Amino acid sequence: MRSLQDRPPINFAMPPFKFSTNIEVRFRDLDALGHVNNAVYLTYFEIARLHYWKKLFGSEAFTRHSFVVVRAECNYRSPAHAGEVLQVFARVSELKRSSFIFEYEIVEAHTGRIVADGSTVQACFDPEVKKAKPIPHELRDSILEFEKVEGQATTE
């Protein structure tokens, strides 16, 4: 059996997103121009990632697997405003030896208007030695199983 270091990255032939969560735009999310501030979109990505994680691992989601975000990217497509409901889609699109990539798409829930999209790279992290570590088998297997399931996005 090949070790994790010898395995090539896993790139999924991506079907539609299987996970999403809704977020209502709050007044505190707005900037001086009356639309969602650019930095807030990374918080929306984080909220979706948190709910995705809880869906896969339940209430122990954050004690079982530790990771750090090492890169974040956001593309702004159209402005979002107070009171709009945004549907934030999230999926893991790539698994490497110690890191994995989340992709996101944010749409206005009632019209389907694309508001933003982006990605984050997470590295599994050992807090005791303060270094990256290989993706645990349970984490890798759970993501692969979830992302390959057929069906529509589930909203949490």
PDB file of C-alpha atoms in Angstrom:
ATOM      1  CA  MET A   1       0.000   0.000   0.000  1.00  0.00           C
ATOM      2  CA  ARG A   2       1.316   3.455  -0.902  1.00  0.00           C
ATOM      3  CA  SER A   3       1.890   5.977   1.857  1.00  0.00           C
ATOM      4  CA  LEU A   4       0.003   9.285   1.961  1.00  0.00           C
ATOM      5  CA  GLN A   5       3.133  11.103   0.784  1.00  0.00           C
ATOM      6  CA  ASP A   6       3.199   8.980  -2.380  1.00  0.00           C
ATOM      7  CA  ARG A   7      -0.435   9.575  -3.246  1.00  0.00           C
ATOM      8  CA  PRO A   8      -1.196  12.174  -5.908  1.00  0.00           C
ATOM      9  CA  PRO A   9      -3.683  14.935  -5.015  1.00  0.00           C
ATOM     10  CA  ILE A  10      -7.316  13.941  -5.411  1.00  0.00           C
ATOM     11  CA  ASN A  11      -9.160  16.294  -7.762  1.00  0.00           C
ATOM     12  CA  PHE A  12     -12.878  15.693  -7.941  1.00  0.00           C
ATOM     13  CA  ALA A  13     -14.741  16.012 -11.230  1.00  0.00           C
ATOM     14  CA  MET A  14     -17.046  18.454  -9.502  1.00  0.00           C
ATOM     15  CA  PRO A  15     -20.790  17.881  -9.664  1.00  0.00           C
ATOM     16  CA  PRO A  16     -23.117  20.560  -8.281  1.00  0.00           C
ATOM     17  CA  PHE A  17     -22.552  21.632  -4.689  1.00  0.00           C
ATOM     18  CA  LYS A  18     -24.024  19.187  -2.166  1.00  0.00           C
ATOM     19  CA  PHE A  19     -24.046  21.574   0.782  1.00  0.00           C
ATOM     20  CA  SER A  20     -25.315  25.083   1.437  1.00  0.00           C
ATOM     21  CA  THR A  21     -26.415  27.284   4.296  1.00  0.00           C
ATOM     22  CA  ASN A  22     -28.460  30.494   4.297  1.00  0.00           C
ATOM     23  CA  ILE A  23     -27.288  33.775   5.809  1.00  0.00           C
ATOM     24  CA  GLU A  24     -29.370  36.924   6.111  1.00  0.00           C
ATOM     25  CA  VAL A  25     -27.331  40.077   5.487  1.00  0.00           C
ATOM     26  CA  ARG A  26     -27.248  42.144   8.676  1.00  0.00           C
ATOM     27  CA  PHE A  27     -26.779  45.894   9.002  1.00  0.00           C
ATOM     28  CA  ARG A  28     -23.394  45.314  10.679  1.00  0.00           C
ATOM     29  CA  ASP A  29     -22.177  43.561   7.486  1.00  0.00           C
ATOM     30  CA  LEU A  30     -22.524  46.743   5.417  1.00  0.00           C
ATOM     31  CA  ASP A  31     -19.943  49.340   4.471  1.00  0.00           C
ATOM     32  CA  ALA A  32     -20.400  53.079   3.926  1.00  0.00           C
ATOM     33  CA  LEU A  33     -21.829  52.452   0.442  1.00  0.00           C
ATOM     34  CA  GLY A  34     -24.662  50.317   1.819  1.00  0.00           C
ATOM     35  CA  HIS A  35     -23.524  46.957   0.496  1.00  0.00           C
ATOM     36  CA  VAL A  36     -21.743  44.034   2.160  1.00  0.00           C
ATOM     37  CA  ASN A  37     -18.158  44.939   3.005  1.00  0.00           C
ATOM     38  CA  ASN A  38     -15.573  42.908   1.107  1.00  0.00           C
ATOM     39  CA  ALA A  39     -14.043  41.396   4.280  1.00  0.00           C
ATOM     40  CA  VAL A  40     -17.420  40.026   5.406  1.00  0.00           C
ATOM     41  CA  TYR A  41     -17.505  37.520   2.533  1.00  0.00           C
ATOM     42  CA  LEU A  42     -14.654  35.612   4.174  1.00  0.00           C
ATOM     43  CA  THR A  43     -16.825  35.384   7.301  1.00  0.00           C
ATOM     44  CA  TYR A  44     -19.658  34.007   5.156  1.00  0.00           C
ATOM     45  CA  PHE A  45     -17.211  31.386   3.804  1.00  0.00           C
ATOM     46  CA  GLU A  46     -16.222  30.565   7.399  1.00  0.00           C
ATOM     47  CA  ILE A  47     -19.870  30.139   8.448  1.00  0.00           C
ATOM     48  CA  ALA A  48     -20.488  27.738   5.544  1.00  0.00           C
ATOM     49  CA  ARG A  49     -17.291  25.828   6.358  1.00  0.00           C
ATOM     50  CA  LEU A  50     -18.378  25.538  10.014  1.00  0.00           C
ATOM     51  CA  HIS A  51     -21.799  24.113   9.065  1.00  0.00           C
ATOM     52  CA  TYR A  52     -20.247  21.763   6.490  1.00  0.00           C
ATOM     53  CA  TRP A  53     -17.857  20.501   9.167  1.00  0.00           C
ATOM     54  CA  LYS A  54     -20.709  19.997  11.650  1.00  0.00           C
ATOM     55  CA  LYS A  55     -22.698  18.072   9.037  1.00  0.00           C
ATOM     56  CA  LEU A  56     -19.827  15.639   8.531  1.00  0.00           C
ATOM     57  CA  PHE A  57     -18.643  15.312  12.143  1.00  0.00           C
ATOM     58  CA  GLY A  58     -21.486  16.469  14.387  1.00  0.00           C
ATOM     59  CA  SER A  59     -20.991  18.252  17.681  1.00  0.00           C
ATOM     60  CA  GLU A  60     -17.390  17.006  17.951  1.00  0.00           C
ATOM     61  CA  ALA A  61     -16.469  18.667  14.667  1.00  0.00           C
ATOM     62  CA  PHE A  62     -13.828  20.968  16.107  1.00  0.00           C
ATOM     63  CA  THR A  63     -12.259  18.694  18.687  1.00  0.00           C
ATOM     64  CA  ARG A  64     -11.674  15.766  16.318  1.00  0.00           C
ATOM     65  CA  HIS A  65      -9.745  17.486  13.525  1.00  0.00           C
ATOM     66  CA  SER A  66      -7.700  20.653  13.740  1.00  0.00           C
ATOM     67  CA  PHE A  67      -6.737  22.739  10.741  1.00  0.00           C
ATOM     68  CA  VAL A  68      -5.677  26.270   9.926  1.00  0.00           C
ATOM     69  CA  VAL A  69      -6.627  28.394   6.942  1.00  0.00           C
ATOM     70  CA  VAL A  70      -3.458  29.145   4.972  1.00  0.00           C
ATOM     71  CA  ARG A  71      -4.965  30.930   1.952  1.00  0.00           C
ATOM     72  CA  ALA A  72      -8.234  32.692   1.167  1.00  0.00           C
ATOM     73  CA  GLU A  73      -9.483  34.113  -2.132  1.00  0.00           C
ATOM     74  CA  CYS A  74     -12.750  35.870  -2.956  1.00  0.00           C
ATOM     75  CA  ASN A  75     -14.154  37.116  -6.254  1.00  0.00           C
ATOM     76  CA  TYR A  76     -16.873  39.753  -5.947  1.00  0.00           C
ATOM     77  CA  ARG A  77     -19.540  39.386  -8.643  1.00  0.00           C
ATOM     78  CA  SER A  78     -22.403  41.681  -7.528  1.00  0.00           C
ATOM     79  CA  PRO A  79     -23.255  43.661  -4.383  1.00  0.00           C
ATOM     80  CA  ALA A  80     -25.395  42.237  -1.580  1.00  0.00           C
ATOM     81  CA  HIS A  81     -27.564  44.481   0.615  1.00  0.00           C
ATOM     82  CA  ALA A  82     -29.178  44.467   4.060  1.00  0.00           C
ATOM     83  CA  GLY A  83     -32.065  42.045   4.406  1.00  0.00           C
ATOM     84  CA  GLU A  84     -31.118  39.873   1.434  1.00  0.00           C
ATOM     85  CA  VAL A  85     -30.855  36.161   2.106  1.00  0.00           C
ATOM     86  CA  LEU A  86     -27.668  34.676   0.714  1.00  0.00           C
ATOM     87  CA  GLN A  87     -27.266  30.986   0.033  1.00  0.00           C
ATOM     88  CA  VAL A  88     -23.641  30.025   0.598  1.00  0.00           C
ATOM     89  CA  PHE A  89     -22.580  26.816  -1.116  1.00  0.00           C
ATOM     90  CA  ALA A  90     -19.456  24.964   0.014  1.00  0.00           C
ATOM     91  CA  ARG A  91     -17.563  21.886  -1.122  1.00  0.00           C
ATOM     92  CA  VAL A  92     -14.160  20.311  -0.767  1.00  0.00           C
ATOM     93  CA  SER A  93     -12.723  20.216  -4.270  1.00  0.00           C
ATOM     94  CA  GLU A  94      -9.246  18.852  -3.665  1.00  0.00           C
ATOM     95  CA  LEU A  95      -7.446  16.720  -1.079  1.00  0.00           C
ATOM     96  CA  LYS A  96      -3.662  16.743  -0.898  1.00  0.00           C
ATOM     97  CA  ARG A  97      -1.288  15.163   1.642  1.00  0.00           C
ATOM     98  CA  SER A  98      -1.858  17.631   4.483  1.00  0.00           C
ATOM     99  CA  SER A  99      -4.135  20.267   2.952  1.00  0.00           C
ATOM    100  CA  PHE A 100      -7.514  20.504   1.293  1.00  0.00           C
ATOM    101  CA  ILE A 101      -9.362  23.133  -0.709  1.00  0.00           C
ATOM    102  CA  PHE A 102     -12.856  24.436  -0.030  1.00  0.00           C
ATOM    103  CA  GLU A 103     -14.692  26.167  -2.878  1.00  0.00           C
ATOM    104  CA  TYR A 104     -17.616  28.514  -2.249  1.00  0.00           C
ATOM    105  CA  GLU A 105     -20.351  30.200  -4.229  1.00  0.00           C
ATOM    106  CA  ILE A 106     -22.679  32.815  -2.760  1.00  0.00           C
ATOM    107  CA  VAL A 107     -25.981  33.534  -4.486  1.00  0.00           C
ATOM    108  CA  GLU A 108     -28.934  35.718  -3.574  1.00  0.00           C
ATOM    109  CA  ALA A 109     -31.393  33.022  -2.468  1.00  0.00           C
ATOM    110  CA  HIS A 110     -34.544  34.398  -4.123  1.00  0.00           C
ATOM    111  CA  THR A 111     -33.144  35.336  -7.531  1.00  0.00           C
ATOM    112  CA  GLY A 112     -30.097  33.094  -7.901  1.00  0.00           C
ATOM    113  CA  ARG A 113     -27.929  36.147  -8.670  1.00  0.00           C
ATOM    114  CA  ILE A 114     -24.275  35.265  -8.137  1.00  0.00           C
ATOM    115  CA  VAL A 115     -22.825  37.539  -5.456  1.00  0.00           C
ATOM    116  CA  ALA A 116     -19.354  36.052  -4.888  1.00  0.00           C
ATOM    117  CA  ASP A 117     -17.254  32.941  -5.207  1.00  0.00           C
ATOM    118  CA  GLY A 118     -13.916  31.885  -3.858  1.00  0.00           C
ATOM    119  CA  SER A 119     -11.809  29.310  -2.120  1.00  0.00           C
ATOM    120  CA  THR A 120      -9.789  28.625   0.988  1.00  0.00           C
ATOM    121  CA  VAL A 121      -6.895  26.261   1.558  1.00  0.00           C
ATOM    122  CA  GLN A 122      -6.802  24.507   4.926  1.00  0.00           C
ATOM    123  CA  ALA A 123      -3.828  22.611   6.328  1.00  0.00           C
ATOM    124  CA  CYS A 124      -4.296  19.926   8.966  1.00  0.00           C
ATOM    125  CA  PHE A 125      -2.340  21.072  11.990  1.00  0.00           C
ATOM    126  CA  ASP A 126      -0.803  19.443  15.031  1.00  0.00           C
ATOM    127  CA  PRO A 127      -1.047  22.077  17.801  1.00  0.00           C
ATOM    128  CA  GLU A 128       1.449  20.261  20.037  1.00  0.00           C
ATOM    129  CA  VAL A 129       4.325  20.482  17.566  1.00  0.00           C
ATOM    130  CA  LYS A 130       2.897  23.494  15.695  1.00  0.00           C
ATOM    131  CA  LYS A 131       3.334  21.903  12.267  1.00  0.00           C
ATOM    132  CA  ALA A 132       1.210  20.639   9.429  1.00  0.00           C
ATOM    133  CA  LYS A 133       0.302  16.961   9.568  1.00  0.00           C
ATOM    134  CA  PRO A 134      -1.171  14.519   7.031  1.00  0.00           C
ATOM    135  CA  ILE A 135      -4.937  14.553   6.583  1.00  0.00           C
ATOM    136  CA  PRO A 136      -6.287  11.861   8.952  1.00  0.00           C
ATOM    137  CA  HIS A 137      -7.843   8.849   7.203  1.00  0.00           C
ATOM    138  CA  GLU A 138     -11.234   9.420   8.884  1.00  0.00           C
ATOM    139  CA  LEU A 139     -11.336  13.010   7.630  1.00  0.00           C
ATOM    140  CA  ARG A 140     -10.260  12.062   4.112  1.00  0.00           C
ATOM    141  CA  ASP A 141     -12.756   9.179   3.928  1.00  0.00           C
ATOM    142  CA  SER A 142     -15.655  11.279   5.286  1.00  0.00           C
ATOM    143  CA  ILE A 143     -15.059  14.047   2.749  1.00  0.00           C
ATOM    144  CA  LEU A 144     -14.729  11.593  -0.145  1.00  0.00           C
ATOM    145  CA  GLU A 145     -17.916   9.800   0.868  1.00  0.00           C
ATOM    146  CA  PHE A 146     -19.902  13.025   1.262  1.00  0.00           C
ATOM    147  CA  GLU A 147     -18.704  14.710  -1.923  1.00  0.00           C
ATOM    148  CA  LYS A 148     -19.372  11.655  -4.088  1.00  0.00           C
ATOM    149  CA  VAL A 149     -22.963  11.227  -2.883  1.00  0.00           C
ATOM    150  CA  GLU A 150     -25.487  12.023  -5.575  1.00  0.00           C
ATOM    151  CA  GLY A 151     -28.348  14.431  -4.968  1.00  0.00           C
ATOM    152  CA  GLN A 152     -29.221  18.050  -4.399  1.00  0.00           C
ATOM    153  CA  ALA A 153     -27.555  20.495  -2.039  1.00  0.00           C
ATOM    154  CA  THR A 154     -28.679  20.156   1.561  1.00  0.00           C
ATOM    155  CA  THR A 155     -29.380  23.392   3.377  1.00  0.00           C
ATOM    156  CA  GLU A 156     -28.392  23.553   7.048  1.00  0.00           C
TER     157      GLU A 156
END
